[in-house]
């Protein structure tokens, strides 16, 4: 008798058919949500409203959101708030412009020349180690208690992060690009325009964002020192009268101004650096 041997054959596939492709795991964060940056503030606002409506918050310490909005509307209608907002914007704008120009100029001097780095970088690092708000008494003695010392302090708060990040970006430019520029025979101006500026822009925008935020942080302190207008002055007067709702109005406006200015810088950054492919794109 002949034994019949049976074998188990693999499942037949159609001729020319490709094996199934394993789906790759996505490691990137995913598609950007529209208005994603508002999700966090709206969540905090919702929790605040729910806690106020449930009576979990003391109205004298933390008024309800609708109470703060009514106070904001009243201050805006009687003309107090527009005047204070414009005053604060003017102070922050002057200080920011001076600090931005100073930070970029010093970074270029220190980043493009060893002599400039020797003269500038150590001085800036020393200034960074000194608390900027600790300079207020000295600046009052030098410049008086008017607008000048406020603008000067804001300029210092702004120029330090702009300088540090721009200088770090310049120092981080690959030396091979410099060698290639020398081989191509680029002039100093062409080298700065075609190599230095594109290489320094990512760090510059980081410093710019920190400078924008710093200008508002410095302003809220400075406007409580011998000021007669501004959001900080409004909040200081509200503290004397125990008006927590007015203090929250000032904080809310500071927060909105900071968020809007930071978002504007981020928008410009995405436009200018659209050639980069990063996780944030």
Short mmCIF file of C-alpha atoms in Angstrom, two decimals:
data_model
loop_
_atom_site.label_atom_id
_atom_site.label_comp_id
_atom_site.label_asym_id
_atom_site.label_seq_id
_atom_site.Cartn_x
_atom_site.Cartn_y
_atom_site.Cartn_z
CA UNK A 1 0.00 0.00 0.00
CA UNK A 2 1.32 3.37 -0.93
CA UNK A 3 1.22 6.07 1.76
CA UNK A 4 -0.17 9.37 0.68
CA UNK A 5 1.66 12.33 2.15
CA UNK A 6 -0.27 15.58 2.53
CA UNK A 7 1.30 18.99 3.06
CA UNK A 8 -0.27 22.17 4.23
CA UNK A 9 0.17 24.78 1.57
CA UNK A 10 0.38 28.48 2.25
CA UNK A 11 -2.68 30.52 1.29
CA UNK A 12 -2.56 31.25 -2.36
CA UNK A 13 -2.37 34.84 -3.47
CA UNK A 14 -3.38 36.24 -6.77
CA UNK A 15 -0.62 36.62 -9.28
CA UNK A 16 0.98 40.04 -9.02
CA UNK A 17 -0.80 40.97 -5.78
CA UNK A 18 1.32 42.89 -3.25
CA UNK A 19 1.39 41.87 0.41
CA UNK A 20 -0.57 44.17 2.70
CA UNK A 21 1.41 47.20 3.83
CA UNK A 22 1.69 47.67 7.55
CA UNK A 23 0.34 51.03 8.59
CA UNK A 24 3.07 53.26 9.95
CA UNK A 25 2.61 54.85 13.34
CA UNK A 26 2.41 58.64 13.17
CA UNK A 27 4.93 60.27 15.50
CA UNK A 28 4.24 63.88 14.56
CA UNK A 29 1.83 65.94 16.72
CA UNK A 30 -0.75 65.98 13.92
CA UNK A 31 -2.66 68.67 12.13
CA UNK A 32 -2.85 72.07 13.83
CA UNK A 33 -6.23 72.91 15.35
CA UNK A 34 -7.85 76.21 14.34
CA UNK A 35 -7.58 78.78 17.15
CA UNK A 36 -5.94 76.09 19.31
CA UNK A 37 -4.26 78.63 21.61
CA UNK A 38 -7.65 79.85 22.82
CA UNK A 39 -8.62 76.42 24.16
CA UNK A 40 -6.68 76.78 27.41
CA UNK A 41 -7.90 80.30 28.30
CA UNK A 42 -11.49 79.37 27.44
CA UNK A 43 -11.24 76.28 29.66
CA UNK A 44 -9.99 78.42 32.57
CA UNK A 45 -12.76 80.96 31.94
CA UNK A 46 -15.38 78.19 31.90
CA UNK A 47 -14.12 76.72 35.18
CA UNK A 48 -14.13 80.22 36.72
CA UNK A 49 -17.73 80.80 35.62
CA UNK A 50 -18.92 77.42 36.87
CA UNK A 51 -17.23 77.86 40.26
CA UNK A 52 -18.71 81.37 40.62
CA UNK A 53 -22.21 80.23 39.69
CA UNK A 54 -21.96 77.37 42.19
CA UNK A 55 -20.94 79.75 44.97
CA UNK A 56 -17.53 78.14 45.45
CA UNK A 57 -15.66 81.46 45.12
CA UNK A 58 -15.81 84.43 47.48
CA UNK A 59 -17.14 87.36 45.38
CA UNK A 60 -15.06 89.82 47.42
CA UNK A 61 -11.83 87.97 46.58
CA UNK A 62 -12.60 86.65 43.07
CA UNK A 63 -15.65 88.27 41.45
CA UNK A 64 -17.60 86.35 38.84
CA UNK A 65 -16.62 86.79 35.18
CA UNK A 66 -19.84 88.67 34.39
CA UNK A 67 -19.09 91.12 37.23
CA UNK A 68 -15.64 91.78 35.78
CA UNK A 69 -17.13 92.28 32.31
CA UNK A 70 -19.68 94.77 33.65
CA UNK A 71 -16.87 96.70 35.36
CA UNK A 72 -14.85 96.64 32.14
CA UNK A 73 -17.80 98.02 30.18
CA UNK A 74 -18.36 100.80 32.71
CA UNK A 75 -14.68 101.82 32.74
CA UNK A 76 -14.60 101.81 28.95
CA UNK A 77 -17.79 103.85 28.64
CA UNK A 78 -16.67 106.60 31.01
CA UNK A 79 -13.36 106.94 29.13
CA UNK A 80 -11.04 105.81 31.94
CA UNK A 81 -9.97 102.54 30.37
CA UNK A 82 -9.20 103.78 26.81
CA UNK A 83 -6.90 106.49 28.19
CA UNK A 84 -5.04 104.07 30.45
CA UNK A 85 -4.69 101.44 27.70
CA UNK A 86 -3.27 103.96 25.23
CA UNK A 87 -0.81 105.25 27.84
CA UNK A 88 0.39 101.72 28.58
CA UNK A 89 0.69 100.89 24.88
CA UNK A 90 2.77 104.01 24.28
CA UNK A 91 5.18 103.23 27.14
CA UNK A 92 5.54 99.60 26.14
CA UNK A 93 5.97 100.54 22.47
CA UNK A 94 8.75 103.05 23.06
CA UNK A 95 10.65 100.75 25.39
CA UNK A 96 10.19 97.75 23.13
CA UNK A 97 11.43 99.59 20.02
CA UNK A 98 14.55 100.86 21.80
CA UNK A 99 15.28 97.48 23.38
CA UNK A 100 14.75 95.61 20.10
CA UNK A 101 17.10 97.87 18.13
CA UNK A 102 19.73 97.74 20.89
CA UNK A 103 19.57 93.96 21.24
CA UNK A 104 19.88 93.29 17.50
CA UNK A 105 22.72 95.80 17.06
CA UNK A 106 24.75 94.42 19.97
CA UNK A 107 24.15 90.84 18.83
CA UNK A 108 25.47 91.65 15.36
CA UNK A 109 28.53 93.41 16.77
CA UNK A 110 29.31 90.52 19.13
CA UNK A 111 28.40 87.78 16.67
CA UNK A 112 30.36 89.02 13.65
CA UNK A 113 33.56 90.14 15.35
CA UNK A 114 35.78 88.63 18.03
CA UNK A 115 36.68 92.12 19.17
CA UNK A 116 33.01 93.03 19.42
CA UNK A 117 32.28 89.83 21.34
CA UNK A 118 35.07 90.61 23.80
CA UNK A 119 33.73 94.11 24.40
CA UNK A 120 29.99 93.43 24.37
CA UNK A 121 29.17 89.90 25.51
CA UNK A 122 30.68 90.10 28.99
CA UNK A 123 28.94 93.40 29.68
CA UNK A 124 25.56 92.04 28.59
CA UNK A 125 26.03 88.87 30.65
CA UNK A 126 26.82 91.03 33.69
CA UNK A 127 23.71 93.10 33.05
CA UNK A 128 21.65 89.91 32.72
CA UNK A 129 22.88 88.72 36.12
CA UNK A 130 21.60 91.91 37.78
CA UNK A 131 17.82 91.88 38.44
CA UNK A 132 16.46 94.52 36.08
CA UNK A 133 13.75 95.69 38.47
CA UNK A 134 16.49 96.17 41.07
CA UNK A 135 17.82 98.98 38.88
CA UNK A 136 14.67 101.05 39.41
CA UNK A 137 15.97 103.09 42.41
CA UNK A 138 19.20 103.89 40.57
CA UNK A 139 17.39 104.90 37.38
CA UNK A 140 15.02 107.12 39.36
CA UNK A 141 18.05 108.98 40.75
CA UNK A 142 19.57 109.27 37.27
CA UNK A 143 16.50 110.00 35.14
CA UNK A 144 13.88 111.23 37.58
CA UNK A 145 10.46 109.74 38.21
CA UNK A 146 8.88 110.67 34.89
CA UNK A 147 8.38 108.64 31.73
CA UNK A 148 12.05 108.35 30.80
CA UNK A 149 13.07 105.89 33.48
CA UNK A 150 10.03 103.67 32.74
CA UNK A 151 10.92 103.46 29.05
CA UNK A 152 14.58 102.79 29.91
CA UNK A 153 13.74 99.88 32.22
CA UNK A 154 11.41 98.34 29.63
CA UNK A 155 14.15 98.69 27.00
CA UNK A 156 16.58 96.79 29.25
CA UNK A 157 14.02 94.05 29.90
CA UNK A 158 13.54 93.66 26.13
CA UNK A 159 17.10 93.92 24.81
CA UNK A 160 18.58 91.15 26.98
CA UNK A 161 16.55 88.19 25.60
CA UNK A 162 16.75 89.60 22.07
CA UNK A 163 20.54 89.84 22.33
CA UNK A 164 21.03 86.44 23.98
CA UNK A 165 18.97 84.46 21.48
CA UNK A 166 20.17 86.32 18.40
CA UNK A 167 23.81 86.05 19.48
CA UNK A 168 23.38 82.32 20.19
CA UNK A 169 21.85 81.82 16.74
CA UNK A 170 24.76 83.67 15.11
CA UNK A 171 27.29 81.59 17.04
CA UNK A 172 25.47 78.43 15.97
CA UNK A 173 25.76 79.06 12.21
CA UNK A 174 27.62 76.16 10.60
CA UNK A 175 31.20 77.14 9.78
CA UNK A 176 30.92 75.30 6.47
CA UNK A 177 28.53 78.00 5.26
CA UNK A 178 31.19 80.59 6.05
CA UNK A 179 33.79 78.61 4.11
CA UNK A 180 31.40 78.25 1.18
CA UNK A 181 30.75 82.01 1.20
CA UNK A 182 34.50 82.64 1.13
CA UNK A 183 34.94 80.24 -1.79
CA UNK A 184 32.12 81.98 -3.64
CA UNK A 185 33.82 85.31 -3.02
CA UNK A 186 30.85 86.94 -1.27
CA UNK A 187 31.33 90.42 0.06
CA UNK A 188 30.75 91.19 3.74
CA UNK A 189 27.35 92.71 2.99
CA UNK A 190 26.31 89.76 0.81
CA UNK A 191 27.53 87.35 3.48
CA UNK A 192 25.39 89.06 6.11
CA UNK A 193 22.36 89.17 3.83
CA UNK A 194 22.54 85.62 2.46
CA UNK A 195 24.05 83.65 5.36
CA UNK A 196 23.97 85.55 8.63
CA UNK A 197 20.41 86.88 8.57
CA UNK A 198 18.71 83.59 7.50
CA UNK A 199 20.79 81.68 10.05
CA UNK A 200 19.99 84.06 12.90
CA UNK A 201 16.27 84.51 12.24
CA UNK A 202 15.02 81.46 14.24
CA UNK A 203 16.88 82.57 17.37
CA UNK A 204 15.91 86.20 16.79
CA UNK A 205 12.21 85.33 16.81
CA UNK A 206 12.59 83.39 20.06
CA UNK A 207 14.19 86.44 21.64
CA UNK A 208 11.53 88.66 20.11
CA UNK A 209 8.74 86.67 21.74
CA UNK A 210 10.49 86.79 25.11
CA UNK A 211 11.05 90.53 24.68
CA UNK A 212 7.37 91.18 23.91
CA UNK A 213 6.31 89.30 27.03
CA UNK A 214 8.99 91.02 29.11
CA UNK A 215 7.79 94.47 28.08
CA UNK A 216 4.35 93.77 29.56
CA UNK A 217 5.79 92.19 32.72
CA UNK A 218 7.98 95.22 33.33
CA UNK A 219 5.21 97.65 32.56
CA UNK A 220 2.81 96.29 35.19
CA UNK A 221 5.42 97.00 37.88
CA UNK A 222 6.64 100.34 36.57
CA UNK A 223 3.17 101.84 36.23
CA UNK A 224 2.66 101.46 39.96
CA UNK A 225 5.61 103.77 40.71
CA UNK A 226 4.65 107.45 40.72
CA UNK A 227 2.36 107.11 37.69
CA UNK A 228 -0.82 109.07 37.11
CA UNK A 229 -2.20 106.94 34.28
CA UNK A 230 -1.86 103.49 32.78
CA UNK A 231 -3.21 100.06 33.58
CA UNK A 232 -0.77 99.55 36.45
CA UNK A 233 -1.83 102.85 38.01
CA UNK A 234 -5.49 101.83 37.63
CA UNK A 235 -4.80 98.55 39.42
CA UNK A 236 -2.82 100.26 42.17
CA UNK A 237 -5.67 102.68 42.87
CA UNK A 238 -8.14 99.79 42.88
CA UNK A 239 -6.01 98.03 45.49
CA UNK A 240 -6.29 101.04 47.80
CA UNK A 241 -10.09 100.90 47.57
CA UNK A 242 -10.40 97.12 47.68
CA UNK A 243 -11.84 96.88 44.15
CA UNK A 244 -10.88 93.37 43.14
CA UNK A 245 -13.02 93.57 40.01
CA UNK A 246 -10.98 96.49 38.66
CA UNK A 247 -7.72 94.66 39.41
CA UNK A 248 -9.00 91.66 37.45
CA UNK A 249 -9.96 93.96 34.58
CA UNK A 250 -6.38 95.23 34.43
CA UNK A 251 -4.97 91.70 34.57
CA UNK A 252 -7.38 90.58 31.86
CA UNK A 253 -6.31 93.40 29.54
CA UNK A 254 -2.62 92.72 30.22
CA UNK A 255 -3.21 89.07 29.38
CA UNK A 256 -5.09 89.87 26.17
CA UNK A 257 -2.43 92.35 25.04
CA UNK A 258 0.32 89.83 25.76
CA UNK A 259 -1.49 87.02 23.94
CA UNK A 260 -2.27 89.19 20.91
CA UNK A 261 1.28 90.54 20.62
CA UNK A 262 2.81 87.07 21.00
CA UNK A 263 0.42 85.66 18.40
CA UNK A 264 1.36 88.46 16.00
CA UNK A 265 5.06 87.62 16.41
CA UNK A 266 4.35 83.92 15.85
CA UNK A 267 2.38 84.72 12.71
CA UNK A 268 5.22 86.82 11.30
CA UNK A 269 7.67 84.07 12.25
CA UNK A 270 5.70 81.43 10.33
CA UNK A 271 5.53 83.70 7.28
CA UNK A 272 9.20 84.64 7.31
CA UNK A 273 10.44 81.12 8.10
CA UNK A 274 7.98 79.31 5.85
CA UNK A 275 10.94 77.50 4.21
CA UNK A 276 11.52 75.47 7.38
CA UNK A 277 9.81 72.12 7.89
CA UNK A 278 9.25 71.74 11.63
CA UNK A 279 6.79 70.05 13.97
CA UNK A 280 4.99 73.36 14.43
CA UNK A 281 4.10 73.63 10.72
#
